[in-house]
Amino acid sequence: KGTSPHPPLLISLLDNVHRILRHGCNAKYIIVSPRSKIKSIRDFRGFSSVRRRLLNSGLVGELFIIESNKKKQSSNLYGKDLVDESKKTDSHVYLYECTINDYYKPGVDKPFRDAGSLVADDSFCMNCGVTFLEFRGNVDICNQGEVCWARRWRGHCIHCRGGAL
C-alpha cells in the first residue's frame, strides 16, 4: 500500500468498471451499500458525479441481508428470547449513483483526487501547541506510511483539548 491511501486492487477494480461502462451516454454505475460514506468512490476520477440516496430498509425487504436487520433467535433454557427489543436499531441502506467521466483515461490519469498535502514537521496543533515532529516522536514516517501519520495528526488536531500528550 505504501503512501497511497487506496489499495492497488481497488484501483484495478474501479478502472475495470470504468472501461466496461459505455462512453458518451452518461452511463451510470449503481452501488447499494449499508455504508453511509464510501470515500474511494467519492474521490475516484473515473466518475464525474456520485449521488447518494438513502433507501428505506423496509422498502428493500429481503433483497439484501443486513446483519443488524436480522433478529437473532437466541433463547435460554426456558425458551425466552435473549434479544432486548428496546436496544434494536434501524439500519439504513444507501444507493450510490455514479456517472462516468468520459475524460478519465484508466492507467494514464491519477485514479483519485488528492486528499490534501501531507503534514510538514513544523505544523502545530492550535490547541496544545505541539508540533507534528514532537507528536510523532523519534518514529520514522516511512515505517508506518505517510498517510497513516497524516490521519493520526488530523485526528489529534480535531480532538485535542489542550492538555499534555
JSON list of C-alpha atoms in Angstrom, two decimals:
[
{"chain": "A", "resi": 1, "resn": "LYS", "atom": "CA", "xyz": [0.00, 0.00, 0.00]},
{"chain": "A", "resi": 2, "resn": "GLY", "atom": "CA", "xyz": [2.86, 2.41, 0.79]},
{"chain": "A", "resi": 3, "resn": "THR", "atom": "CA", "xyz": [1.92, 6.08, 0.61]},
{"chain": "A", "resi": 4, "resn": "SER", "atom": "CA", "xyz": [-1.29, 5.51, -1.35]},
{"chain": "A", "resi": 5, "resn": "PRO", "atom": "CA", "xyz": [-4.48, 5.63, 0.72]},
{"chain": "A", "resi": 6, "resn": "HIS", "atom": "CA", "xyz": [-6.14, 3.16, -1.68]},
{"chain": "A", "resi": 7, "resn": "PRO", "atom": "CA", "xyz": [-5.07, -0.44, -2.29]},
{"chain": "A", "resi": 8, "resn": "PRO", "atom": "CA", "xyz": [-3.94, -1.41, -5.81]},
{"chain": "A", "resi": 9, "resn": "LEU", "atom": "CA", "xyz": [-6.75, -3.98, -6.09]},
{"chain": "A", "resi": 10, "resn": "LEU", "atom": "CA", "xyz": [-9.38, -1.26, -5.59]},
{"chain": "A", "resi": 11, "resn": "ILE", "atom": "CA", "xyz": [-7.74, 0.91, -8.25]},
{"chain": "A", "resi": 12, "resn": "SER", "atom": "CA", "xyz": [-7.77, -2.02, -10.68]},
{"chain": "A", "resi": 13, "resn": "LEU", "atom": "CA", "xyz": [-11.42, -2.80, -9.90]},
{"chain": "A", "resi": 14, "resn": "LEU", "atom": "CA", "xyz": [-12.63, 0.78, -10.42]},
{"chain": "A", "resi": 15, "resn": "ASP", "atom": "CA", "xyz": [-10.58, 1.15, -13.62]},
{"chain": "A", "resi": 16, "resn": "ASN", "atom": "CA", "xyz": [-12.18, -2.05, -14.95]},
{"chain": "A", "resi": 17, "resn": "VAL", "atom": "CA", "xyz": [-15.67, -0.78, -14.07]},
{"chain": "A", "resi": 18, "resn": "HIS", "atom": "CA", "xyz": [-14.87, 2.44, -15.91]},
{"chain": "A", "resi": 19, "resn": "ARG", "atom": "CA", "xyz": [-13.73, 0.53, -19.00]},
{"chain": "A", "resi": 20, "resn": "ILE", "atom": "CA", "xyz": [-16.94, -1.55, -19.06]},
{"chain": "A", "resi": 21, "resn": "LEU", "atom": "CA", "xyz": [-19.31, 1.44, -18.96]},
{"chain": "A", "resi": 22, "resn": "ARG", "atom": "CA", "xyz": [-20.35, 2.95, -22.29]},
{"chain": "A", "resi": 23, "resn": "HIS", "atom": "CA", "xyz": [-18.87, 6.33, -23.12]},
{"chain": "A", "resi": 24, "resn": "GLY", "atom": "CA", "xyz": [-20.81, 9.31, -24.46]},
{"chain": "A", "resi": 25, "resn": "CYS", "atom": "CA", "xyz": [-24.18, 8.43, -22.95]},
{"chain": "A", "resi": 26, "resn": "ASN", "atom": "CA", "xyz": [-23.80, 9.37, -19.26]},
{"chain": "A", "resi": 27, "resn": "ALA", "atom": "CA", "xyz": [-23.53, 5.71, -18.26]},
{"chain": "A", "resi": 28, "resn": "LYS", "atom": "CA", "xyz": [-24.16, 5.05, -14.58]},
{"chain": "A", "resi": 29, "resn": "TYR", "atom": "CA", "xyz": [-22.82, 2.53, -12.11]},
{"chain": "A", "resi": 30, "resn": "ILE", "atom": "CA", "xyz": [-25.09, 1.71, -9.16]},
{"chain": "A", "resi": 31, "resn": "ILE", "atom": "CA", "xyz": [-23.80, 0.62, -5.75]},
{"chain": "A", "resi": 32, "resn": "VAL", "atom": "CA", "xyz": [-26.05, -0.44, -2.88]},
{"chain": "A", "resi": 33, "resn": "SER", "atom": "CA", "xyz": [-24.33, -0.45, 0.50]},
{"chain": "A", "resi": 34, "resn": "PRO", "atom": "CA", "xyz": [-25.05, -0.10, 4.22]},
{"chain": "A", "resi": 35, "resn": "ARG", "atom": "CA", "xyz": [-22.07, 2.32, 4.42]},
{"chain": "A", "resi": 36, "resn": "SER", "atom": "CA", "xyz": [-23.01, 5.98, 4.71]},
{"chain": "A", "resi": 37, "resn": "LYS", "atom": "CA", "xyz": [-19.77, 7.13, 3.06]},
{"chain": "A", "resi": 38, "resn": "ILE", "atom": "CA", "xyz": [-17.53, 5.39, 0.55]},
{"chain": "A", "resi": 39, "resn": "LYS", "atom": "CA", "xyz": [-14.63, 7.79, 0.15]},
{"chain": "A", "resi": 40, "resn": "SER", "atom": "CA", "xyz": [-12.89, 5.76, -2.56]},
{"chain": "A", "resi": 41, "resn": "ILE", "atom": "CA", "xyz": [-15.99, 6.02, -4.76]},
{"chain": "A", "resi": 42, "resn": "ARG", "atom": "CA", "xyz": [-16.42, 9.72, -3.98]},
{"chain": "A", "resi": 43, "resn": "ASP", "atom": "CA", "xyz": [-12.77, 10.52, -4.82]},
{"chain": "A", "resi": 44, "resn": "PHE", "atom": "CA", "xyz": [-12.47, 8.31, -7.93]},
{"chain": "A", "resi": 45, "resn": "ARG", "atom": "CA", "xyz": [-11.77, 10.46, -11.00]},
{"chain": "A", "resi": 46, "resn": "GLY", "atom": "CA", "xyz": [-13.45, 7.97, -13.31]},
{"chain": "A", "resi": 47, "resn": "PHE", "atom": "CA", "xyz": [-16.84, 9.18, -12.04]},
{"chain": "A", "resi": 48, "resn": "SER", "atom": "CA", "xyz": [-17.90, 12.73, -12.89]},
{"chain": "A", "resi": 49, "resn": "SER", "atom": "CA", "xyz": [-20.51, 12.70, -10.12]},
{"chain": "A", "resi": 50, "resn": "VAL", "atom": "CA", "xyz": [-21.61, 10.44, -7.29]},
{"chain": "A", "resi": 51, "resn": "ARG", "atom": "CA", "xyz": [-25.09, 10.92, -5.85]},
{"chain": "A", "resi": 52, "resn": "ARG", "atom": "CA", "xyz": [-26.02, 9.20, -2.61]},
{"chain": "A", "resi": 53, "resn": "ARG", "atom": "CA", "xyz": [-29.61, 8.38, -1.74]},
{"chain": "A", "resi": 54, "resn": "LEU", "atom": "CA", "xyz": [-30.93, 6.90, 1.47]},
{"chain": "A", "resi": 55, "resn": "LEU", "atom": "CA", "xyz": [-33.17, 3.90, 0.93]},
{"chain": "A", "resi": 56, "resn": "ASN", "atom": "CA", "xyz": [-35.66, 2.76, 3.50]},
{"chain": "A", "resi": 57, "resn": "SER", "atom": "CA", "xyz": [-34.54, -0.71, 4.56]},
{"chain": "A", "resi": 58, "resn": "GLY", "atom": "CA", "xyz": [-38.22, -1.68, 4.82]},
{"chain": "A", "resi": 59, "resn": "LEU", "atom": "CA", "xyz": [-38.66, -1.00, 1.12]},
{"chain": "A", "resi": 60, "resn": "VAL", "atom": "CA", "xyz": [-35.61, -3.06, 0.24]},
{"chain": "A", "resi": 61, "resn": "GLY", "atom": "CA", "xyz": [-37.06, -6.04, 2.08]},
{"chain": "A", "resi": 62, "resn": "GLU", "atom": "CA", "xyz": [-35.45, -9.44, 1.81]},
{"chain": "A", "resi": 63, "resn": "LEU", "atom": "CA", "xyz": [-33.41, -8.48, -1.24]},
{"chain": "A", "resi": 64, "resn": "PHE", "atom": "CA", "xyz": [-30.39, -7.56, 0.88]},
{"chain": "A", "resi": 65, "resn": "ILE", "atom": "CA", "xyz": [-29.31, -9.22, 4.09]},
{"chain": "A", "resi": 66, "resn": "ILE", "atom": "CA", "xyz": [-28.08, -6.69, 6.59]},
{"chain": "A", "resi": 67, "resn": "GLU", "atom": "CA", "xyz": [-26.63, -8.07, 9.81]},
{"chain": "A", "resi": 68, "resn": "SER", "atom": "CA", "xyz": [-28.31, -5.53, 12.07]},
{"chain": "A", "resi": 69, "resn": "ASN", "atom": "CA", "xyz": [-31.71, -6.23, 10.46]},
{"chain": "A", "resi": 70, "resn": "LYS", "atom": "CA", "xyz": [-31.64, -9.92, 11.26]},
{"chain": "A", "resi": 71, "resn": "LYS", "atom": "CA", "xyz": [-33.26, -10.85, 14.54]},
{"chain": "A", "resi": 72, "resn": "LYS", "atom": "CA", "xyz": [-31.07, -13.30, 16.36]},
{"chain": "A", "resi": 73, "resn": "GLN", "atom": "CA", "xyz": [-33.12, -16.23, 17.55]},
{"chain": "A", "resi": 74, "resn": "SER", "atom": "CA", "xyz": [-31.20, -16.90, 20.74]},
{"chain": "A", "resi": 75, "resn": "SER", "atom": "CA", "xyz": [-33.07, -18.39, 23.62]},
{"chain": "A", "resi": 76, "resn": "ASN", "atom": "CA", "xyz": [-32.15, -19.66, 27.02]},
{"chain": "A", "resi": 77, "resn": "LEU", "atom": "CA", "xyz": [-33.15, -22.99, 28.58]},
{"chain": "A", "resi": 78, "resn": "TYR", "atom": "CA", "xyz": [-36.67, -21.72, 29.37]},
{"chain": "A", "resi": 79, "resn": "GLY", "atom": "CA", "xyz": [-37.41, -20.68, 25.77]},
{"chain": "A", "resi": 80, "resn": "LYS", "atom": "CA", "xyz": [-37.37, -16.92, 26.45]},
{"chain": "A", "resi": 81, "resn": "ASP", "atom": "CA", "xyz": [-35.76, -14.63, 23.86]},
{"chain": "A", "resi": 82, "resn": "LEU", "atom": "CA", "xyz": [-32.49, -13.08, 24.96]},
{"chain": "A", "resi": 83, "resn": "VAL", "atom": "CA", "xyz": [-32.79, -10.20, 22.47]},
{"chain": "A", "resi": 84, "resn": "ASP", "atom": "CA", "xyz": [-33.70, -6.89, 24.10]},
{"chain": "A", "resi": 85, "resn": "GLU", "atom": "CA", "xyz": [-36.25, -5.25, 21.77]},
{"chain": "A", "resi": 86, "resn": "SER", "atom": "CA", "xyz": [-35.61, -1.79, 23.27]},
{"chain": "A", "resi": 87, "resn": "LYS", "atom": "CA", "xyz": [-32.00, -1.88, 22.02]},
{"chain": "A", "resi": 88, "resn": "LYS", "atom": "CA", "xyz": [-32.94, -2.81, 18.46]},
{"chain": "A", "resi": 89, "resn": "THR", "atom": "CA", "xyz": [-31.68, -0.19, 15.98]},
{"chain": "A", "resi": 90, "resn": "ASP", "atom": "CA", "xyz": [-32.85, 0.65, 12.49]},
{"chain": "A", "resi": 91, "resn": "SER", "atom": "CA", "xyz": [-30.27, 0.27, 9.77]},
{"chain": "A", "resi": 92, "resn": "HIS", "atom": "CA", "xyz": [-30.07, 2.19, 6.55]},
{"chain": "A", "resi": 93, "resn": "VAL", "atom": "CA", "xyz": [-29.21, 1.22, 3.04]},
{"chain": "A", "resi": 94, "resn": "TYR", "atom": "CA", "xyz": [-27.62, 3.72, 0.67]},
{"chain": "A", "resi": 95, "resn": "LEU", "atom": "CA", "xyz": [-27.79, 3.79, -3.11]},
{"chain": "A", "resi": 96, "resn": "TYR", "atom": "CA", "xyz": [-24.84, 5.41, -4.89]},
{"chain": "A", "resi": 97, "resn": "GLU", "atom": "CA", "xyz": [-25.43, 6.56, -8.46]},
{"chain": "A", "resi": 98, "resn": "CYS", "atom": "CA", "xyz": [-22.05, 7.05, -10.14]},
{"chain": "A", "resi": 99, "resn": "THR", "atom": "CA", "xyz": [-21.94, 8.81, -13.52]},
{"chain": "A", "resi": 100, "resn": "ILE", "atom": "CA", "xyz": [-18.99, 8.02, -15.79]},
{"chain": "A", "resi": 101, "resn": "ASN", "atom": "CA", "xyz": [-16.38, 10.67, -16.53]},
{"chain": "A", "resi": 102, "resn": "ASP", "atom": "CA", "xyz": [-15.70, 10.35, -20.27]},
{"chain": "A", "resi": 103, "resn": "TYR", "atom": "CA", "xyz": [-12.43, 12.30, -19.97]},
{"chain": "A", "resi": 104, "resn": "TYR", "atom": "CA", "xyz": [-10.78, 9.92, -17.49]},
{"chain": "A", "resi": 105, "resn": "LYS", "atom": "CA", "xyz": [-8.19, 7.55, -19.01]},
{"chain": "A", "resi": 106, "resn": "PRO", "atom": "CA", "xyz": [-7.59, 4.43, -16.86]},
{"chain": "A", "resi": 107, "resn": "GLY", "atom": "CA", "xyz": [-3.93, 3.62, -16.37]},
{"chain": "A", "resi": 108, "resn": "VAL", "atom": "CA", "xyz": [-2.87, 7.09, -17.59]},
{"chain": "A", "resi": 109, "resn": "ASP", "atom": "CA", "xyz": [-4.60, 9.57, -15.27]},
{"chain": "A", "resi": 110, "resn": "LYS", "atom": "CA", "xyz": [-4.26, 9.54, -11.50]},
{"chain": "A", "resi": 111, "resn": "PRO", "atom": "CA", "xyz": [-7.22, 7.47, -10.25]},
{"chain": "A", "resi": 112, "resn": "PHE", "atom": "CA", "xyz": [-8.10, 9.51, -7.15]},
{"chain": "A", "resi": 113, "resn": "ARG", "atom": "CA", "xyz": [-8.41, 13.16, -6.26]},
{"chain": "A", "resi": 114, "resn": "ASP", "atom": "CA", "xyz": [-5.70, 14.36, -3.91]},
{"chain": "A", "resi": 115, "resn": "ALA", "atom": "CA", "xyz": [-6.64, 14.07, -0.26]},
{"chain": "A", "resi": 116, "resn": "GLY", "atom": "CA", "xyz": [-4.53, 17.11, 0.52]},
{"chain": "A", "resi": 117, "resn": "SER", "atom": "CA", "xyz": [-0.85, 17.57, 1.11]},
{"chain": "A", "resi": 118, "resn": "LEU", "atom": "CA", "xyz": [0.98, 15.57, 3.72]},
{"chain": "A", "resi": 119, "resn": "VAL", "atom": "CA", "xyz": [1.88, 17.20, 7.02]},
{"chain": "A", "resi": 120, "resn": "ALA", "atom": "CA", "xyz": [5.00, 19.34, 7.42]},
{"chain": "A", "resi": 121, "resn": "ASP", "atom": "CA", "xyz": [7.19, 18.78, 10.52]},
{"chain": "A", "resi": 122, "resn": "ASP", "atom": "CA", "xyz": [6.74, 22.39, 11.71]},
{"chain": "A", "resi": 123, "resn": "SER", "atom": "CA", "xyz": [2.91, 22.39, 11.59]},
{"chain": "A", "resi": 124, "resn": "PHE", "atom": "CA", "xyz": [1.45, 22.68, 15.08]},
{"chain": "A", "resi": 125, "resn": "CYS", "atom": "CA", "xyz": [-1.78, 21.94, 16.96]},
{"chain": "A", "resi": 126, "resn": "MET", "atom": "CA", "xyz": [-3.77, 25.11, 17.64]},
{"chain": "A", "resi": 127, "resn": "ASN", "atom": "CA", "xyz": [-4.99, 23.75, 20.99]},
{"chain": "A", "resi": 128, "resn": "CYS", "atom": "CA", "xyz": [-1.88, 22.38, 22.71]},
{"chain": "A", "resi": 129, "resn": "GLY", "atom": "CA", "xyz": [0.91, 23.90, 20.59]},
{"chain": "A", "resi": 130, "resn": "VAL", "atom": "CA", "xyz": [2.74, 20.61, 19.93]},
{"chain": "A", "resi": 131, "resn": "THR", "atom": "CA", "xyz": [4.41, 20.31, 16.53]},
{"chain": "A", "resi": 132, "resn": "PHE", "atom": "CA", "xyz": [3.97, 17.34, 14.23]},
{"chain": "A", "resi": 133, "resn": "LEU", "atom": "CA", "xyz": [7.62, 16.41, 14.79]},
{"chain": "A", "resi": 134, "resn": "GLU", "atom": "CA", "xyz": [7.08, 16.34, 18.57]},
{"chain": "A", "resi": 135, "resn": "PHE", "atom": "CA", "xyz": [3.80, 14.45, 18.12]},
{"chain": "A", "resi": 136, "resn": "ARG", "atom": "CA", "xyz": [5.34, 11.54, 16.25]},
{"chain": "A", "resi": 137, "resn": "GLY", "atom": "CA", "xyz": [8.50, 11.45, 18.39]},
{"chain": "A", "resi": 138, "resn": "ASN", "atom": "CA", "xyz": [11.52, 9.54, 17.06]},
{"chain": "A", "resi": 139, "resn": "VAL", "atom": "CA", "xyz": [9.42, 7.35, 14.77]},
{"chain": "A", "resi": 140, "resn": "ASP", "atom": "CA", "xyz": [10.35, 7.35, 11.09]},
{"chain": "A", "resi": 141, "resn": "ILE", "atom": "CA", "xyz": [7.31, 8.29, 8.99]},
{"chain": "A", "resi": 142, "resn": "CYS", "atom": "CA", "xyz": [8.17, 5.72, 6.31]},
{"chain": "A", "resi": 143, "resn": "ASN", "atom": "CA", "xyz": [7.79, 2.78, 8.72]},
{"chain": "A", "resi": 144, "resn": "GLN", "atom": "CA", "xyz": [4.01, 3.14, 9.04]},
{"chain": "A", "resi": 145, "resn": "GLY", "atom": "CA", "xyz": [3.33, 5.27, 5.99]},
{"chain": "A", "resi": 146, "resn": "GLU", "atom": "CA", "xyz": [2.82, 8.98, 5.46]},
{"chain": "A", "resi": 147, "resn": "VAL", "atom": "CA", "xyz": [-0.94, 8.59, 5.04]},
{"chain": "A", "resi": 148, "resn": "CYS", "atom": "CA", "xyz": [-1.26, 6.85, 8.41]},
{"chain": "A", "resi": 149, "resn": "TRP", "atom": "CA", "xyz": [0.66, 9.61, 10.22]},
{"chain": "A", "resi": 150, "resn": "ALA", "atom": "CA", "xyz": [-1.29, 12.37, 8.44]},
{"chain": "A", "resi": 151, "resn": "ARG", "atom": "CA", "xyz": [-4.55, 10.73, 9.55]},
{"chain": "A", "resi": 152, "resn": "ARG", "atom": "CA", "xyz": [-3.32, 10.46, 13.17]},
{"chain": "A", "resi": 153, "resn": "TRP", "atom": "CA", "xyz": [-2.21, 14.08, 13.16]},
{"chain": "A", "resi": 154, "resn": "ARG", "atom": "CA", "xyz": [-5.55, 15.33, 11.78]},
{"chain": "A", "resi": 155, "resn": "GLY", "atom": "CA", "xyz": [-7.35, 13.26, 14.42]},
{"chain": "A", "resi": 156, "resn": "HIS", "atom": "CA", "xyz": [-5.21, 14.77, 17.17]},
{"chain": "A", "resi": 157, "resn": "CYS", "atom": "CA", "xyz": [-5.83, 18.34, 15.96]},
{"chain": "A", "resi": 158, "resn": "ILE", "atom": "CA", "xyz": [-9.58, 17.75, 15.78]},
{"chain": "A", "resi": 159, "resn": "HIS", "atom": "CA", "xyz": [-9.98, 16.10, 19.18]},
{"chain": "A", "resi": 160, "resn": "CYS", "atom": "CA", "xyz": [-7.25, 17.87, 21.20]},
{"chain": "A", "resi": 161, "resn": "ARG", "atom": "CA", "xyz": [-8.47, 19.71, 24.30]},
{"chain": "A", "resi": 162, "resn": "GLY", "atom": "CA", "xyz": [-5.22, 21.49, 25.03]},
{"chain": "A", "resi": 163, "resn": "GLY", "atom": "CA", "xyz": [-3.77, 19.02, 27.53]},
{"chain": "A", "resi": 164, "resn": "ALA", "atom": "CA", "xyz": [-0.34, 17.48, 27.51]},
{"chain": "A", "resi": 165, "resn": "LEU", "atom": "CA", "xyz": [0.34, 14.46, 25.29]}
]
